[in-house]
XYZ file of C-alpha atoms in Angstrom:
388
model
C -3.068 -28.790 15.729
C -2.898 -25.125 16.712
C -5.972 -23.251 17.867
C -6.569 -19.535 17.581
C -9.422 -17.073 17.490
C -8.165 -15.643 14.192
C -5.852 -16.723 11.392
C -4.466 -13.844 9.325
C -3.278 -14.915 5.870
C -0.373 -12.735 4.747
C 2.380 -11.020 6.754
C 2.906 -7.934 4.623
C 2.028 -4.536 6.051
C -1.709 -5.238 5.875
C -1.536 -8.604 7.618
C 1.033 -7.529 10.216
C -0.849 -4.361 11.146
C -4.303 -5.924 11.455
C -2.862 -8.873 13.386
C -1.237 -6.479 15.856
C -4.478 -4.520 16.252
C -6.494 -7.704 16.813
C -4.039 -9.248 19.256
C -5.158 -7.197 22.260
C -8.666 -8.650 21.894
C -8.248 -12.075 20.292
C -5.617 -14.782 19.900
C -3.947 -14.490 16.490
C -1.801 -16.661 14.227
C -0.357 -15.157 11.038
C 0.615 -17.454 8.163
C 2.879 -16.277 5.344
C 4.074 -18.265 2.323
C 7.364 -16.406 1.988
C 10.368 -16.355 4.305
C 9.518 -12.787 5.358
C 6.689 -10.293 5.040
C 8.668 -7.915 2.826
C 8.920 -10.069 -0.287
C 6.067 -8.549 -2.283
C 4.287 -5.162 -2.154
C 5.507 -4.097 1.305
C 9.198 -4.458 0.499
C 8.852 -2.687 -2.869
C 7.062 0.459 -1.735
C 8.041 4.057 -2.504
C 7.920 4.640 1.276
C 5.867 7.815 1.165
C 2.874 9.236 3.015
C 0.993 11.498 0.597
C -2.251 12.960 1.993
C -3.226 14.479 -1.373
C -2.795 11.167 -3.225
C -5.635 8.740 -3.939
C -9.424 8.613 -3.768
C -11.463 10.397 -1.066
C -11.583 7.136 0.939
C -7.810 6.701 0.668
C -7.154 10.323 1.602
C -9.418 10.078 4.661
C -7.632 6.946 5.882
C -4.251 8.545 5.200
C -5.151 11.636 7.248
C -6.340 9.408 10.086
C -3.125 7.373 9.899
C -0.696 10.270 10.348
C -1.135 10.617 14.143
C -1.127 6.820 14.472
C 2.204 6.628 12.625
C 3.560 9.268 15.002
C 2.245 7.541 18.129
C 3.911 4.273 17.066
C 7.148 6.183 16.496
C 6.956 7.559 20.035
C 6.057 4.158 21.516
C 8.994 2.361 19.895
C 11.491 5.225 19.876
C 11.934 4.993 16.105
C 11.590 7.940 13.673
C 8.995 6.298 11.429
C 7.845 9.449 9.614
C 10.043 12.279 8.336
C 8.609 15.353 6.559
C 9.099 15.497 2.797
C 6.671 17.756 0.909
C 5.051 16.602 -2.313
C 5.393 18.926 -5.307
C 2.752 18.325 -7.972
C 3.800 19.548 -11.447
C 1.772 20.363 -14.551
C 3.670 20.548 -17.840
C 0.936 20.216 -20.497
C -2.796 20.755 -21.044
C -3.811 17.437 -19.506
C -1.775 17.773 -16.317
C -2.687 21.453 -15.954
C -6.391 20.567 -16.068
C -5.848 17.706 -13.605
C -3.914 19.881 -11.170
C -6.555 22.616 -11.281
C -9.226 20.039 -10.412
C -7.081 18.703 -7.559
C -6.587 22.207 -6.169
C -10.352 22.751 -6.083
C -10.868 19.445 -4.259
C -7.922 19.807 -1.870
C -7.940 23.324 -0.419
C -5.015 22.552 1.904
C -2.648 22.329 -1.065
C -0.708 25.489 -1.856
C -0.958 26.558 -5.497
C 2.371 27.768 -6.928
C 3.662 29.547 -9.988
C 6.553 28.035 -11.919
C 8.925 30.549 -10.315
C 7.729 29.661 -6.814
C 8.075 25.946 -7.576
C 11.630 26.568 -8.819
C 12.581 28.215 -5.518
C 11.298 25.168 -3.645
C 12.837 22.718 -6.127
C 16.052 24.253 -7.550
C 16.724 21.521 -10.162
C 13.351 22.255 -11.784
C 13.266 23.702 -15.299
C 10.725 26.499 -14.687
C 10.181 27.099 -18.404
C 8.700 23.580 -18.603
C 6.196 24.111 -15.781
C 2.764 25.629 -16.348
C 1.555 25.339 -12.768
C 2.400 23.542 -9.539
C 1.021 22.770 -6.098
C 2.663 21.856 -2.807
C 1.387 19.358 -0.249
C 3.454 20.284 2.813
C 1.920 17.508 4.923
C 3.572 14.707 2.924
C 6.355 12.621 4.451
C 8.740 9.712 4.039
C 7.904 6.512 5.917
C 10.463 4.017 7.214
C 8.511 1.028 5.921
C 10.785 -1.686 7.310
C 10.794 -0.149 10.789
C 7.015 0.372 10.758
C 6.485 -3.223 9.681
C 8.693 -4.484 12.500
C 6.799 -2.449 15.109
C 3.659 -4.364 14.191
C 5.448 -7.698 14.490
C 6.769 -6.627 17.901
C 3.305 -5.615 19.090
C 1.844 -8.899 17.886
C 4.485 -10.995 19.635
C 4.327 -8.950 22.840
C 0.617 -9.732 23.014
C 1.116 -13.457 22.492
C 0.476 -13.662 18.758
C 2.537 -15.926 16.523
C 3.787 -15.793 12.923
C 4.471 -18.805 10.734
C 6.686 -18.012 7.743
C 7.273 -20.433 4.848
C 3.680 -21.534 5.357
C 1.658 -21.276 2.119
C -2.053 -21.939 2.491
C -2.789 -25.398 1.113
C -6.342 -25.981 2.299
C -9.147 -24.152 4.093
C -12.166 -26.098 5.249
C -14.905 -25.870 7.816
C -14.608 -27.576 11.204
C -16.534 -27.556 14.482
C -14.744 -24.394 15.639
C -15.300 -22.599 12.349
C -12.308 -23.072 10.068
C -9.366 -25.398 9.704
C -6.459 -23.835 7.828
C -3.582 -25.943 6.537
C -0.593 -23.696 5.881
C 2.748 -25.306 5.167
C 3.218 -27.969 7.842
C 0.759 -26.282 10.213
C -2.904 -27.054 10.794
C -4.764 -24.312 12.648
C -8.323 -24.371 13.945
C -9.841 -20.911 14.214
C -13.137 -19.056 14.470
C -12.313 -16.327 11.940
C -10.025 -15.725 8.990
C -8.636 -12.386 7.824
C -7.529 -12.648 4.213
C -4.696 -10.132 3.772
C -2.920 -12.063 1.033
C -2.342 -9.137 -1.322
C -2.406 -10.199 -4.960
C -3.561 -13.656 -3.869
C -6.689 -12.696 -1.894
C -9.010 -14.198 -4.510
C -7.104 -17.486 -4.567
C -7.311 -17.711 -0.775
C -11.027 -16.861 -0.860
C -11.716 -19.549 -3.433
C -9.964 -22.132 -1.257
C -12.421 -21.230 1.491
C -15.430 -21.365 -0.829
C -15.943 -17.594 -0.572
C -16.748 -15.501 -3.683
C -13.735 -13.480 -4.866
C -13.555 -9.692 -4.939
C -11.964 -9.350 -8.374
C -8.465 -8.343 -7.351
C -6.298 -6.998 -10.174
C -2.548 -6.760 -9.555
C -0.829 -3.977 -11.473
C 2.905 -3.698 -11.952
C 4.732 -0.574 -10.864
C 8.362 -0.208 -11.910
C 10.910 1.785 -9.932
C 14.593 2.607 -10.141
C 17.414 4.447 -8.409
C 19.847 6.619 -10.351
C 22.919 8.680 -9.484
C 22.668 12.402 -10.112
C 25.351 15.013 -10.790
C 23.192 17.646 -9.095
C 25.460 19.459 -6.627
C 22.800 20.910 -4.358
C 21.297 19.468 -1.179
C 19.403 16.372 -2.297
C 18.069 15.514 1.137
C 15.913 18.629 1.317
C 14.198 18.203 -2.045
C 10.468 17.428 -2.114
C 9.058 14.401 -3.859
C 8.208 15.701 -7.350
C 5.295 14.097 -9.200
C 3.621 14.705 -12.518
C 0.010 15.762 -11.889
C -1.240 13.021 -14.221
C 0.892 10.455 -12.382
C 3.179 9.708 -15.324
C 6.370 9.812 -13.232
C 7.724 10.771 -9.836
C 11.168 11.210 -8.329
C 12.503 11.698 -4.796
C 15.850 11.614 -2.944
C 16.948 8.248 -1.616
C 20.228 7.849 0.308
C 22.289 10.144 -1.928
C 20.629 8.900 -5.117
C 17.285 9.617 -6.763
C 14.450 7.099 -6.611
C 12.095 7.389 -9.556
C 9.200 5.633 -11.214
C 7.253 5.830 -14.463
C 4.150 5.302 -12.295
C 3.135 2.478 -14.621
C 0.060 0.424 -13.763
C 0.114 -2.579 -16.091
C -2.267 -5.461 -15.377
C -0.266 -8.583 -14.536
C -0.986 -11.924 -12.840
C 0.032 -12.414 -9.201
C 3.733 -13.097 -8.939
C 7.116 -11.406 -8.917
C 7.016 -8.852 -11.728
C 10.056 -7.588 -13.573
C 10.523 -3.855 -14.105
C 9.451 -2.476 -17.468
C 12.641 -1.099 -19.035
C 10.778 0.871 -21.708
C 8.592 2.564 -19.096
C 11.669 3.417 -17.028
C 13.334 4.917 -20.103
C 10.206 7.008 -20.710
C 10.277 8.254 -17.114
C 13.966 9.156 -17.324
C 13.260 11.184 -20.459
C 10.328 12.997 -18.827
C 12.348 13.763 -15.687
C 15.206 15.067 -17.853
C 12.794 17.331 -19.738
C 11.408 18.747 -16.483
C 14.504 18.909 -14.249
C 18.268 19.317 -14.356
C 18.839 16.242 -12.172
C 20.678 14.535 -15.036
C 19.385 11.009 -14.423
C 20.988 9.143 -17.321
C 21.782 5.728 -15.891
C 19.965 3.246 -13.688
C 21.873 1.758 -10.776
C 19.086 -0.636 -9.793
C 15.529 -1.305 -10.943
C 12.690 -3.394 -9.533
C 8.920 -3.749 -9.702
C 6.132 -4.326 -7.225
C 2.435 -5.116 -7.305
C -0.322 -2.614 -6.545
C -3.553 -4.531 -6.055
C -6.876 -2.960 -7.018
C -10.555 -3.883 -7.244
C -13.072 -2.429 -9.697
C -13.656 0.874 -7.862
C -10.023 1.326 -6.698
C -10.928 1.554 -2.993
C -9.820 -0.916 -0.295
C -11.940 -3.897 0.705
C -12.632 -4.615 4.376
C -14.939 -7.111 6.039
C -16.996 -10.153 5.124
C -19.441 -10.995 2.374
C -23.031 -11.688 3.389
C -23.333 -15.375 4.226
C -19.602 -15.643 4.984
C -19.445 -13.515 8.129
C -16.396 -15.228 9.644
C -14.168 -14.776 6.567
C -12.917 -11.199 6.315
C -11.092 -9.487 3.483
C -8.400 -6.847 3.894
C -7.246 -6.112 0.372
C -7.321 -3.847 -2.632
C -5.116 -1.175 -1.052
C -3.703 -0.209 -4.460
C -0.584 1.903 -4.102
C -1.668 3.408 -0.796
C -1.275 0.507 1.634
C 1.655 1.902 3.610
C 0.342 5.415 4.099
C -3.097 4.309 5.314
C -2.022 1.111 7.116
C -2.492 2.243 10.754
C -6.050 3.544 10.366
C -7.116 0.783 7.986
C -5.790 -1.887 10.362
C -7.564 -0.387 13.363
C -10.832 -0.049 11.451
C -10.555 -3.626 10.152
C -9.826 -4.984 13.624
C -12.960 -3.282 14.953
C -15.078 -4.895 12.242
C -13.517 -8.351 12.714
C -13.588 -8.357 16.523
C -16.713 -6.320 17.278
C -18.711 -6.264 14.061
C -18.836 -2.460 14.090
C -16.587 0.574 14.202
C -15.290 1.852 17.515
C -15.836 5.447 18.551
C -12.308 6.211 17.328
C -12.496 4.549 13.912
C -15.929 6.047 13.301
C -14.182 9.437 13.342
C -12.049 8.541 10.311
C -14.824 9.754 8.031
C -15.153 6.532 6.025
C -18.497 4.768 5.590
C -18.221 1.029 6.230
C -20.491 0.347 3.246
C -17.882 1.901 0.950
C -15.369 -0.740 2.081
C -17.462 -3.909 2.336
C -16.858 -6.647 -0.251
C -20.586 -6.942 -1.025
C -20.276 -3.718 -3.034
C -18.293 -5.792 -5.554
C -19.769 -8.449 -7.798
C -17.991 -11.818 -8.043
C -18.248 -11.297 -11.809
C -15.653 -8.529 -11.392
C -13.070 -11.246 -10.773
C -10.560 -11.561 -13.605
C -8.783 -14.832 -14.468
C -5.025 -14.622 -14.036
C -2.896 -16.967 -16.142
C -0.485 -19.039 -14.092
C 3.120 -17.904 -14.207
C 6.207 -19.593 -12.758
C 6.523 -18.809 -9.082
C 3.223 -16.950 -9.008
C 1.668 -18.799 -6.101
C 3.083 -16.626 -3.368
C 0.472 -17.264 -0.683
C -1.151 -20.527 -1.739
C 0.130 -23.676 -3.341
């Protein structure tokens, strides 16, 4: 039997980052059902840091994460973050109203005319654009490299990772918890449940009320483009109502219909009809000429009822901590969210640093959510990614 202060369930970006942050204070074992931590949401991300994207809580954590991303880049000598502005576009009444509301809420965004947006984004069809706004602080993130820096930190500090180790049983023991994961039995004082779409299943195995996680499918694709200009310098372009986005990706264009279809936990397939809709919308708004799909995939974005992340323990279950519900923002806010979570798990309160992030702990705690929010998910083949 292994012993550890903490077992972290899940080795995606959430689990890897919080494990690394905890490992300078506590002994940590990470268990992951898959052969790597990139199999689900982490490996299917759009790889972007968008400070104007998400709820006020998400935006605060994203702002706090930017210098932490940069400090990790300096520490490991890897360019983790590269500037790529975000161009918000309004093409109809609904998106124009939405963009105007965003501009009032986010004074750092630069409001643009269609002509100004066209100068910034030459393949734009300016006659299709009613208004636009530029978030110059946005950036690309090297997700794989960032993920590996957290694994390196964890291992350097003596932490361990067990892949191919689905959680089979969680029960109480004299130390606190006994976790059976794959062939491993681990005795620990605390559990951090960072199992993504499976956080409720893991919680139920421990006898802890669920948080009502709802996985939502997001489809994505890459397409060749005949556009002859400099692709690498183009911003990420996004519809203000989040109906599509497109950005350069290694000489191609990566796009998405920004779909958010409720699905059970598992390995979703891309929605071909939604991708076709996005291609049509991008063609109407730009001259990129995206007419064929070279590759398509889908990932899970995991939400709770109020669409904000969940951090910490339920009352009466103080040694079982959630880190979930990151939605589509898990990569961009990972550094700050991991540090804040580690403070709560290890110390029971925010540190002086994480208190400066501008996020109230009460807005993250699972007790804000009723167990009745939990939705039943029908079993699907291969859906048990973190438990079995």
